[in-house]
């Protein structure tokens, strides 16, 4: 788009916003200020009218909603209003609502919120509608909604302005209605089994219960540094000590880690603990819960995620971690006796590890590398290494392993469960090893919690416990590709105009710039141009295409690589890895349109085939390399060829 057209569009937008302000001012001057109205009596929603048409035909109803379309036709007009449960057509005639009201209605804009009273009827074309007897402007929209035909498709804008996303995309609203139902049904399931819902602190002195880096803050009143919790575990176990035999909590936890399609720094966790049972009891409970939720929320124990059927009606597979590695990697770690043997196997298989890692850590790395990607149907992976399970009971017949399982579905870890460690002496020794790991560079290691040890010393019964990531569960049951699709307000990198001290924007949202940004290129150094010519035939064989970023995530165990899932216009997703994590966070790139070479041979990187190359622009500035991923206008379709 030319600078002239951009300027003209900005001017047009500014004029339209100005007109809306003028309409509001005219209403206020005439004593019809919509913002002075405090309530409106709603008797029905749109879906109520449609579902009960035979009962309501010819009767008066009152609805309220946002105008989404409008057709003015002389003495009579039509509009569609959208409320919580859908949309419905309204027939507005001058003779029914009065001449003055009709004049006002004709000036209403798309996005205005109105109250409609009238009779239920069906048009000649068979559409259930409301014949309005009164139309009341309840709120004036001073901003312009996205054009209805194209909708709101820019992923970044959808996440940042979820309120607009909910208005424009019906399926988004359906996802969050379903999320609410999932949480409600979890409560119903547990309440029916005698569990008690509780609440525990979010601000803690010691953030334990998981392997994660916490967020840190300061409590002014006590002049104490505190952390945001990373887990619910240690406080809930204190309640088991106190005699509350079945407890659960659904709450936000906070982990200071990266953002990708399955991770957000704050997320919802459900943890439950039950006295006098073990991890087998937790398996039975989990299997029952997932089947129950699928049937209640999706209407069947068989669901579809990304085109793949997942069956919760069949018994879940149960396999030990060692047997799983044996199955998919052909290595039996029960035959590996020392840390050095395990490290030698890791080197042989090109698995990155740290020198501080033990055999147990290496076992887990092998599982992540070779097994997780194969676990599509519900599978309990059991009996983890002691080294990676500091809060779990050892297996009596094999003290190198613990009574723990993780449930995997669609290659994702869905929950984590233990036979809980209740020996305070053993627990203190485990904490000491965690402190040692932290001293050796493991920033996610647990720290000693003396009050928790005191609770265990008083006595905790044999207990089974489990933690479910609610957001990932909602992704699965709503067929959503990314965690941000199931979070109403996901964590986003701040845009320009954000004050560091409070994170509050000091500029209008997406305010048009008065003039183009001035960029100083005086200190830029670029690589010298090639002096040798490339013949045209060779160059023309490179297939440059526009690609849409469907998903982007950091590659585990790599500080540089991002893994892109791309729409290249062929109907099949393309995977490309690019070493640009130092310049971009994954969430910044989802929804963008980029340029890639798509006819390069697959190149293995960290065990993943990278099928092509994304194009970036690189230069140096004051001795530092700068990189910009080449992104283009979103109007360019996926697969468009560059010449």
Tab-separated table of C-alpha atoms in Angstrom, residues 5-403:
chain	number	residue	atom	x	y	z
A	5	UNK	CA	-3.248	5.451	0.410
A	6	UNK	CA	-2.127	4.877	4.000
A	7	UNK	CA	-2.492	8.562	4.759
A	8	UNK	CA	-5.912	8.656	3.120
A	9	UNK	CA	-7.107	5.632	5.116
A	10	UNK	CA	-5.890	7.199	8.364
A	11	UNK	CA	-7.714	10.421	7.524
A	12	UNK	CA	-10.900	8.496	6.670
A	13	UNK	CA	-10.703	6.566	9.938
A	14	UNK	CA	-10.182	9.764	11.885
A	15	UNK	CA	-13.196	11.334	10.158
A	16	UNK	CA	-15.417	8.351	10.983
A	17	UNK	CA	-14.412	8.460	14.649
A	18	UNK	CA	-15.071	12.201	14.662
A	19	UNK	CA	-18.583	11.628	13.269
A	20	UNK	CA	-19.351	9.158	16.070
A	21	UNK	CA	-18.261	11.705	18.671
A	22	UNK	CA	-20.461	14.321	17.009
A	23	UNK	CA	-23.439	11.951	17.108
A	24	UNK	CA	-22.895	11.422	20.835
A	25	UNK	CA	-22.630	15.168	21.434
A	26	UNK	CA	-25.915	15.729	19.557
A	27	UNK	CA	-27.644	13.084	21.668
A	28	UNK	CA	-26.336	14.615	24.871
A	29	UNK	CA	-27.426	18.088	23.778
A	30	UNK	CA	-30.926	16.713	23.067
A	31	UNK	CA	-31.110	15.166	26.555
A	32	UNK	CA	-30.672	11.610	25.254
A	33	UNK	CA	-27.256	10.771	26.718
A	34	UNK	CA	-27.062	6.937	26.583
A	35	UNK	CA	-24.402	6.836	29.291
A	36	UNK	CA	-26.899	8.159	31.840
A	37	UNK	CA	-29.029	4.990	31.508
A	38	UNK	CA	-28.308	2.665	34.435
A	39	UNK	CA	-30.376	-0.446	33.642
A	40	UNK	CA	-32.576	-2.177	31.093
A	41	UNK	CA	-34.993	-5.010	31.881
A	42	UNK	CA	-34.081	-8.004	29.709
A	43	UNK	CA	-36.624	-10.835	29.576
A	44	UNK	CA	-35.024	-13.112	26.956
A	45	UNK	CA	-31.835	-13.806	25.021
A	46	UNK	CA	-31.747	-14.357	21.273
A	47	UNK	CA	-31.465	-18.148	21.520
A	48	UNK	CA	-34.394	-18.273	23.996
A	49	UNK	CA	-36.635	-16.625	21.389
A	50	UNK	CA	-35.502	-18.961	18.611
A	51	UNK	CA	-35.737	-22.128	20.673
A	52	UNK	CA	-39.181	-21.257	22.084
A	53	UNK	CA	-40.647	-19.597	18.992
A	54	UNK	CA	-43.945	-21.521	18.997
A	55	UNK	CA	-44.550	-20.516	22.605
A	56	UNK	CA	-43.443	-16.887	22.162
A	57	UNK	CA	-44.875	-16.058	18.718
A	58	UNK	CA	-46.936	-12.867	18.943
A	59	UNK	CA	-45.841	-12.161	22.513
A	60	UNK	CA	-43.784	-9.210	23.737
A	61	UNK	CA	-40.156	-9.705	24.760
A	62	UNK	CA	-37.245	-7.438	25.694
A	63	UNK	CA	-33.675	-8.111	24.545
A	64	UNK	CA	-30.451	-6.135	24.649
A	65	UNK	CA	-27.349	-6.454	22.518
A	66	UNK	CA	-24.882	-4.930	20.102
A	67	UNK	CA	-25.893	-3.861	16.594
A	68	UNK	CA	-23.880	-6.026	14.182
A	69	UNK	CA	-25.616	-5.123	10.914
A	70	UNK	CA	-28.172	-2.569	9.779
A	71	UNK	CA	-30.230	-1.974	6.614
A	72	UNK	CA	-32.179	1.300	6.440
A	73	UNK	CA	-35.041	1.250	3.924
A	74	UNK	CA	-37.167	4.422	4.107
A	75	UNK	CA	-39.968	3.935	6.631
A	76	UNK	CA	-38.772	0.515	7.834
A	77	UNK	CA	-35.374	-0.989	8.566
A	78	UNK	CA	-33.739	-4.221	9.676
A	79	UNK	CA	-30.830	-4.802	12.046
A	80	UNK	CA	-29.201	-7.759	13.749
A	81	UNK	CA	-28.294	-7.542	17.406
A	82	UNK	CA	-25.840	-9.854	19.151
A	83	UNK	CA	-26.133	-10.866	22.800
A	84	UNK	CA	-24.521	-13.513	24.990
A	85	UNK	CA	-26.268	-16.404	23.254
A	86	UNK	CA	-26.235	-15.392	19.592
A	87	UNK	CA	-27.834	-12.973	17.141
A	88	UNK	CA	-31.391	-12.169	16.128
A	89	UNK	CA	-32.997	-9.970	13.473
A	90	UNK	CA	-35.029	-6.917	14.474
A	91	UNK	CA	-37.611	-5.226	12.252
A	92	UNK	CA	-37.797	-1.510	13.041
A	93	UNK	CA	-40.684	0.483	11.497
A	94	UNK	CA	-41.310	4.225	11.889
A	95	UNK	CA	-45.026	3.721	12.510
A	96	UNK	CA	-44.354	1.386	15.422
A	97	UNK	CA	-41.609	3.182	17.339
A	98	UNK	CA	-42.488	6.784	16.440
A	99	UNK	CA	-40.977	9.291	14.045
A	100	UNK	CA	-38.422	10.797	16.455
A	101	UNK	CA	-37.212	7.399	17.659
A	102	UNK	CA	-36.920	6.205	14.071
A	103	UNK	CA	-34.810	9.232	13.130
A	104	UNK	CA	-32.518	8.436	16.033
A	105	UNK	CA	-32.340	4.750	15.054
A	106	UNK	CA	-31.249	5.602	11.521
A	107	UNK	CA	-28.209	7.400	12.999
A	108	UNK	CA	-27.151	4.485	15.187
A	109	UNK	CA	-23.848	2.806	14.254
A	110	UNK	CA	-22.572	-0.751	14.043
A	111	UNK	CA	-21.292	-1.541	17.530
A	112	UNK	CA	-23.895	0.515	19.422
A	113	UNK	CA	-25.627	-1.347	22.258
A	114	UNK	CA	-29.436	-1.150	22.197
A	115	UNK	CA	-32.430	-2.434	24.103
A	116	UNK	CA	-35.239	-3.842	21.961
A	117	UNK	CA	-38.835	-4.394	23.044
A	118	UNK	CA	-41.293	-5.929	20.597
A	119	UNK	CA	-43.287	-8.908	19.395
A	120	UNK	CA	-41.847	-12.199	18.198
A	121	UNK	CA	-42.700	-13.068	14.597
A	122	UNK	CA	-41.350	-14.838	11.531
A	123	UNK	CA	-40.589	-12.995	8.265
A	124	UNK	CA	-41.758	-14.147	4.840
A	125	UNK	CA	-38.335	-15.735	4.333
A	126	UNK	CA	-38.806	-17.750	7.526
A	127	UNK	CA	-36.368	-15.864	9.783
A	128	UNK	CA	-37.427	-15.584	13.431
A	129	UNK	CA	-37.329	-11.875	14.304
A	130	UNK	CA	-38.494	-9.178	16.709
A	131	UNK	CA	-41.013	-6.546	15.495
A	132	UNK	CA	-39.762	-3.609	17.557
A	133	UNK	CA	-42.137	-1.387	19.505
A	134	UNK	CA	-39.285	0.536	21.113
A	135	UNK	CA	-35.533	0.874	20.552
A	136	UNK	CA	-33.369	2.329	23.325
A	137	UNK	CA	-29.738	3.325	22.840
A	138	UNK	CA	-27.952	1.992	25.944
A	139	UNK	CA	-24.325	2.675	25.003
A	140	UNK	CA	-22.729	4.556	22.113
A	141	UNK	CA	-19.757	2.848	20.438
A	142	UNK	CA	-17.079	5.452	19.761
A	143	UNK	CA	-14.680	2.995	18.143
A	144	UNK	CA	-15.088	1.081	14.867
A	145	UNK	CA	-15.369	-2.702	14.863
A	146	UNK	CA	-13.448	-4.752	12.289
A	147	UNK	CA	-15.240	-5.136	8.974
A	148	UNK	CA	-17.669	-8.057	9.374
A	149	UNK	CA	-16.748	-9.915	6.175
A	150	UNK	CA	-13.064	-10.256	7.050
A	151	UNK	CA	-13.661	-10.349	10.809
A	152	UNK	CA	-10.828	-10.037	13.299
A	153	UNK	CA	-8.146	-12.438	12.075
A	154	UNK	CA	-4.835	-10.917	13.193
A	155	UNK	CA	-3.754	-13.236	15.992
A	156	UNK	CA	-1.782	-10.648	17.950
A	157	UNK	CA	-4.697	-8.181	17.923
A	158	UNK	CA	-7.159	-10.924	18.867
A	159	UNK	CA	-5.155	-11.782	21.996
A	160	UNK	CA	-4.489	-8.173	22.991
A	161	UNK	CA	-8.072	-7.017	22.393
A	162	UNK	CA	-9.988	-10.098	23.497
A	163	UNK	CA	-13.116	-7.980	23.997
A	164	UNK	CA	-13.201	-7.338	20.225
A	165	UNK	CA	-12.324	-10.976	19.497
A	166	UNK	CA	-15.342	-12.118	21.541
A	167	UNK	CA	-17.615	-9.762	19.610
A	168	UNK	CA	-16.380	-10.688	16.138
A	169	UNK	CA	-15.669	-14.433	16.451
A	170	UNK	CA	-18.525	-16.590	17.729
A	171	UNK	CA	-16.324	-19.681	18.058
A	172	UNK	CA	-14.047	-17.793	20.477
A	173	UNK	CA	-16.979	-17.063	22.773
A	174	UNK	CA	-18.003	-20.746	22.539
A	175	UNK	CA	-14.491	-21.805	23.650
A	176	UNK	CA	-14.658	-19.730	26.811
A	177	UNK	CA	-18.207	-20.806	27.606
A	178	UNK	CA	-16.923	-24.383	27.316
A	179	UNK	CA	-13.924	-23.557	29.528
A	180	UNK	CA	-16.277	-22.384	32.255
A	181	UNK	CA	-18.280	-25.599	31.917
A	182	UNK	CA	-15.113	-27.744	32.171
A	183	UNK	CA	-14.134	-26.127	35.482
A	184	UNK	CA	-17.706	-26.431	36.770
A	185	UNK	CA	-17.778	-30.149	35.879
A	186	UNK	CA	-14.398	-30.767	37.562
A	187	UNK	CA	-15.910	-29.336	40.736
A	188	UNK	CA	-19.042	-31.465	40.323
A	189	UNK	CA	-16.944	-34.605	39.783
A	190	UNK	CA	-14.819	-34.033	42.884
A	191	UNK	CA	-17.629	-32.771	45.098
A	192	UNK	CA	-19.610	-35.947	44.372
A	193	UNK	CA	-16.610	-37.961	45.594
A	194	UNK	CA	-16.347	-36.133	48.901
A	195	UNK	CA	-13.506	-33.723	48.083
A	196	UNK	CA	-13.411	-30.340	49.804
A	197	UNK	CA	-12.375	-27.226	47.847
A	198	UNK	CA	-9.899	-24.966	49.666
A	199	UNK	CA	-7.751	-21.894	49.014
A	200	UNK	CA	-4.060	-21.501	49.853
A	201	UNK	CA	-1.597	-18.558	49.678
A	202	UNK	CA	-0.312	-17.139	46.399
A	203	UNK	CA	2.435	-15.026	48.005
A	204	UNK	CA	4.920	-17.351	49.688
A	205	UNK	CA	8.361	-17.215	51.246
A	206	UNK	CA	9.390	-20.505	49.604
A	207	UNK	CA	7.939	-21.364	46.196
A	208	UNK	CA	8.121	-25.158	46.165
A	209	UNK	CA	6.266	-28.160	44.837
A	210	UNK	CA	7.527	-28.039	41.236
A	211	UNK	CA	10.648	-27.592	39.121
A	212	UNK	CA	10.290	-23.970	37.981
A	213	UNK	CA	11.725	-20.493	38.484
A	214	UNK	CA	9.407	-18.260	40.520
A	215	UNK	CA	8.507	-14.606	40.087
A	216	UNK	CA	9.780	-12.479	42.961
A	217	UNK	CA	8.197	-9.411	44.509
A	218	UNK	CA	8.357	-7.358	47.703
A	219	UNK	CA	5.835	-7.071	50.512
A	220	UNK	CA	6.108	-3.442	51.677
A	221	UNK	CA	4.190	-3.778	54.939
A	222	UNK	CA	6.507	-6.512	56.234
A	223	UNK	CA	9.586	-5.346	54.310
A	224	UNK	CA	9.995	-8.921	53.084
A	225	UNK	CA	10.860	-10.380	49.687
A	226	UNK	CA	8.250	-12.952	48.671
A	227	UNK	CA	7.560	-15.152	45.668
A	228	UNK	CA	4.490	-16.002	43.644
A	229	UNK	CA	3.607	-19.663	44.060
A	230	UNK	CA	4.644	-22.138	41.367
A	231	UNK	CA	2.507	-24.974	42.721
A	232	UNK	CA	-0.311	-25.730	45.188
A	233	UNK	CA	1.279	-28.863	46.599
A	234	UNK	CA	2.978	-28.091	49.889
A	235	UNK	CA	0.084	-26.212	51.486
A	236	UNK	CA	-2.478	-28.806	50.421
A	237	UNK	CA	-0.346	-31.543	51.991
A	238	UNK	CA	-0.302	-29.538	55.223
A	239	UNK	CA	-4.101	-29.818	55.181
A	240	UNK	CA	-3.865	-33.614	54.819
A	241	UNK	CA	-1.648	-33.557	57.930
A	242	UNK	CA	-4.383	-31.505	59.617
A	243	UNK	CA	-6.953	-34.231	58.986
A	244	UNK	CA	-8.763	-32.947	55.872
A	245	UNK	CA	-8.658	-36.277	54.063
A	246	UNK	CA	-9.745	-35.146	50.571
A	247	UNK	CA	-8.853	-31.618	49.424
A	248	UNK	CA	-8.472	-29.818	46.111
A	249	UNK	CA	-7.774	-26.328	44.844
A	250	UNK	CA	-8.251	-24.714	41.444
A	251	UNK	CA	-6.052	-21.632	41.252
A	252	UNK	CA	-3.534	-19.526	39.383
A	253	UNK	CA	0.162	-20.383	39.639
A	254	UNK	CA	3.085	-18.426	38.218
A	255	UNK	CA	6.279	-19.708	36.606
A	256	UNK	CA	9.023	-17.422	35.322
A	257	UNK	CA	9.594	-19.221	32.037
A	258	UNK	CA	9.109	-18.822	28.309
A	259	UNK	CA	5.897	-18.530	26.339
A	260	UNK	CA	4.906	-20.924	23.562
A	261	UNK	CA	1.831	-22.746	22.274
A	262	UNK	CA	1.526	-24.782	25.486
A	263	UNK	CA	3.030	-22.487	28.146
A	264	UNK	CA	1.989	-19.170	29.688
A	265	UNK	CA	3.784	-17.631	32.700
A	266	UNK	CA	0.534	-17.610	34.703
A	267	UNK	CA	-1.829	-20.519	34.300
A	268	UNK	CA	-4.574	-22.409	36.111
A	269	UNK	CA	-3.682	-25.531	38.029
A	270	UNK	CA	-5.912	-28.008	39.830
A	271	UNK	CA	-4.306	-30.134	42.508
A	272	UNK	CA	-6.004	-32.704	44.724
A	273	UNK	CA	-4.795	-34.879	47.583
A	274	UNK	CA	-6.484	-37.931	49.064
A	275	UNK	CA	-5.403	-39.680	52.250
A	276	UNK	CA	-5.051	-43.463	52.457
A	277	UNK	CA	-4.498	-44.078	48.755
A	278	UNK	CA	-1.542	-44.178	46.343
A	279	UNK	CA	-0.686	-43.396	42.728
A	280	UNK	CA	-2.769	-46.322	41.513
A	281	UNK	CA	-5.773	-44.722	43.181
A	282	UNK	CA	-4.884	-41.482	41.386
A	283	UNK	CA	-4.767	-43.343	38.052
A	284	UNK	CA	-8.267	-44.707	38.575
A	285	UNK	CA	-9.557	-41.258	39.577
A	286	UNK	CA	-7.897	-39.586	36.581
A	287	UNK	CA	-9.214	-42.107	34.068
A	288	UNK	CA	-12.740	-41.629	35.425
A	289	UNK	CA	-12.448	-37.829	35.406
A	290	UNK	CA	-11.255	-37.527	31.808
A	291	UNK	CA	-14.024	-39.807	30.553
A	292	UNK	CA	-16.598	-37.881	32.623
A	293	UNK	CA	-15.419	-34.484	31.325
A	294	UNK	CA	-15.390	-35.603	27.674
A	295	UNK	CA	-18.929	-36.946	27.951
A	296	UNK	CA	-20.265	-33.917	29.847
A	297	UNK	CA	-18.538	-31.207	27.814
A	298	UNK	CA	-18.158	-32.793	24.357
A	299	UNK	CA	-21.076	-35.226	24.442
A	300	UNK	CA	-18.932	-38.320	23.861
A	301	UNK	CA	-16.004	-40.206	25.357
A	302	UNK	CA	-14.375	-39.986	21.896
A	303	UNK	CA	-13.123	-36.523	20.953
A	304	UNK	CA	-11.214	-35.148	17.967
A	305	UNK	CA	-8.136	-32.966	18.322
A	306	UNK	CA	-6.540	-31.558	15.161
A	307	UNK	CA	-8.248	-34.267	13.113
A	308	UNK	CA	-7.068	-37.127	15.356
A	309	UNK	CA	-9.572	-39.217	17.331
A	310	UNK	CA	-8.763	-39.643	21.018
A	311	UNK	CA	-10.730	-42.261	22.944
A	312	UNK	CA	-11.308	-41.787	26.670
A	313	UNK	CA	-13.723	-44.735	26.780
A	314	UNK	CA	-11.029	-47.414	26.513
A	315	UNK	CA	-8.747	-48.311	29.452
A	316	UNK	CA	-5.711	-46.005	29.432
A	317	UNK	CA	-2.390	-47.683	28.608
A	318	UNK	CA	-0.027	-48.056	31.581
A	319	UNK	CA	3.729	-48.316	30.911
A	320	UNK	CA	6.848	-47.610	32.963
A	321	UNK	CA	9.221	-44.889	31.797
A	322	UNK	CA	12.043	-47.424	31.352
A	323	UNK	CA	9.811	-49.737	29.268
A	324	UNK	CA	8.625	-46.775	27.204
A	325	UNK	CA	12.240	-45.857	26.368
A	326	UNK	CA	12.955	-49.509	25.577
A	327	UNK	CA	9.937	-49.530	23.226
A	328	UNK	CA	10.782	-46.352	21.297
A	329	UNK	CA	14.581	-46.029	21.629
A	330	UNK	CA	15.654	-49.651	22.031
A	331	UNK	CA	17.654	-48.942	25.208
A	332	UNK	CA	17.069	-50.678	28.565
A	333	UNK	CA	18.132	-48.300	31.331
A	334	UNK	CA	17.657	-51.045	33.925
A	335	UNK	CA	20.877	-52.468	32.468
A	336	UNK	CA	22.687	-49.118	32.800
A	337	UNK	CA	24.378	-49.010	36.201
A	338	UNK	CA	26.308	-45.724	36.411
A	339	UNK	CA	25.950	-42.043	35.594
A	340	UNK	CA	28.895	-42.265	33.200
A	341	UNK	CA	27.312	-45.110	31.239
A	342	UNK	CA	24.134	-43.059	30.911
A	343	UNK	CA	26.096	-39.997	29.723
A	344	UNK	CA	27.935	-42.121	27.175
A	345	UNK	CA	24.600	-43.269	25.746
A	346	UNK	CA	23.423	-39.644	25.610
A	347	UNK	CA	26.530	-38.639	23.641
A	348	UNK	CA	25.986	-41.572	21.282
A	349	UNK	CA	22.390	-40.438	20.612
A	350	UNK	CA	23.296	-36.718	20.382
A	351	UNK	CA	21.226	-35.811	23.440
A	352	UNK	CA	22.411	-32.631	25.158
A	353	UNK	CA	22.945	-32.835	28.911
A	354	UNK	CA	24.792	-31.009	31.680
A	355	UNK	CA	27.709	-32.446	33.615
A	356	UNK	CA	25.744	-32.248	36.873
A	357	UNK	CA	23.115	-34.624	35.453
A	358	UNK	CA	22.783	-38.119	36.919
A	359	UNK	CA	21.497	-41.316	35.347
A	360	UNK	CA	17.977	-40.341	36.447
A	361	UNK	CA	18.200	-37.030	34.608
A	362	UNK	CA	19.498	-38.781	31.472
A	363	UNK	CA	16.597	-41.268	31.596
A	364	UNK	CA	14.184	-38.342	31.577
A	365	UNK	CA	16.015	-36.693	28.643
A	366	UNK	CA	15.779	-39.927	26.644
A	367	UNK	CA	12.058	-40.133	27.408
A	368	UNK	CA	11.504	-36.550	26.219
A	369	UNK	CA	13.512	-37.130	23.044
A	370	UNK	CA	12.218	-40.517	21.915
A	371	UNK	CA	8.894	-41.222	23.630
A	372	UNK	CA	6.692	-38.161	24.136
A	373	UNK	CA	6.034	-37.638	20.414
A	374	UNK	CA	4.544	-41.156	20.159
A	375	UNK	CA	2.049	-40.859	23.025
A	376	UNK	CA	-1.200	-39.858	21.290
A	377	UNK	CA	-3.849	-41.964	23.029
A	378	UNK	CA	-4.187	-41.610	26.840
A	379	UNK	CA	-1.124	-43.233	28.415
A	380	UNK	CA	0.034	-43.378	32.039
A	381	UNK	CA	3.855	-43.267	32.097
A	382	UNK	CA	4.907	-44.662	35.481
A	383	UNK	CA	7.824	-45.132	37.844
A	384	UNK	CA	10.049	-42.126	37.213
A	385	UNK	CA	13.684	-41.836	38.357
A	386	UNK	CA	14.227	-40.738	41.944
A	387	UNK	CA	16.536	-37.908	40.785
A	388	UNK	CA	13.696	-35.946	39.148
A	389	UNK	CA	11.033	-36.623	41.820
A	390	UNK	CA	11.957	-34.944	45.124
A	391	UNK	CA	8.481	-35.183	46.705
A	392	UNK	CA	7.572	-38.775	45.817
A	393	UNK	CA	7.731	-42.103	47.647
A	394	UNK	CA	10.367	-44.574	46.510
A	395	UNK	CA	9.251	-47.906	45.100
A	396	UNK	CA	9.910	-50.460	47.867
A	397	UNK	CA	11.300	-53.009	45.402
A	398	UNK	CA	13.411	-50.510	43.402
A	399	UNK	CA	14.616	-47.463	45.407
A	400	UNK	CA	16.102	-45.798	42.276
A	401	UNK	CA	12.521	-45.211	41.092
A	402	UNK	CA	9.470	-43.578	42.642
A	403	UNK	CA	5.717	-44.179	42.640
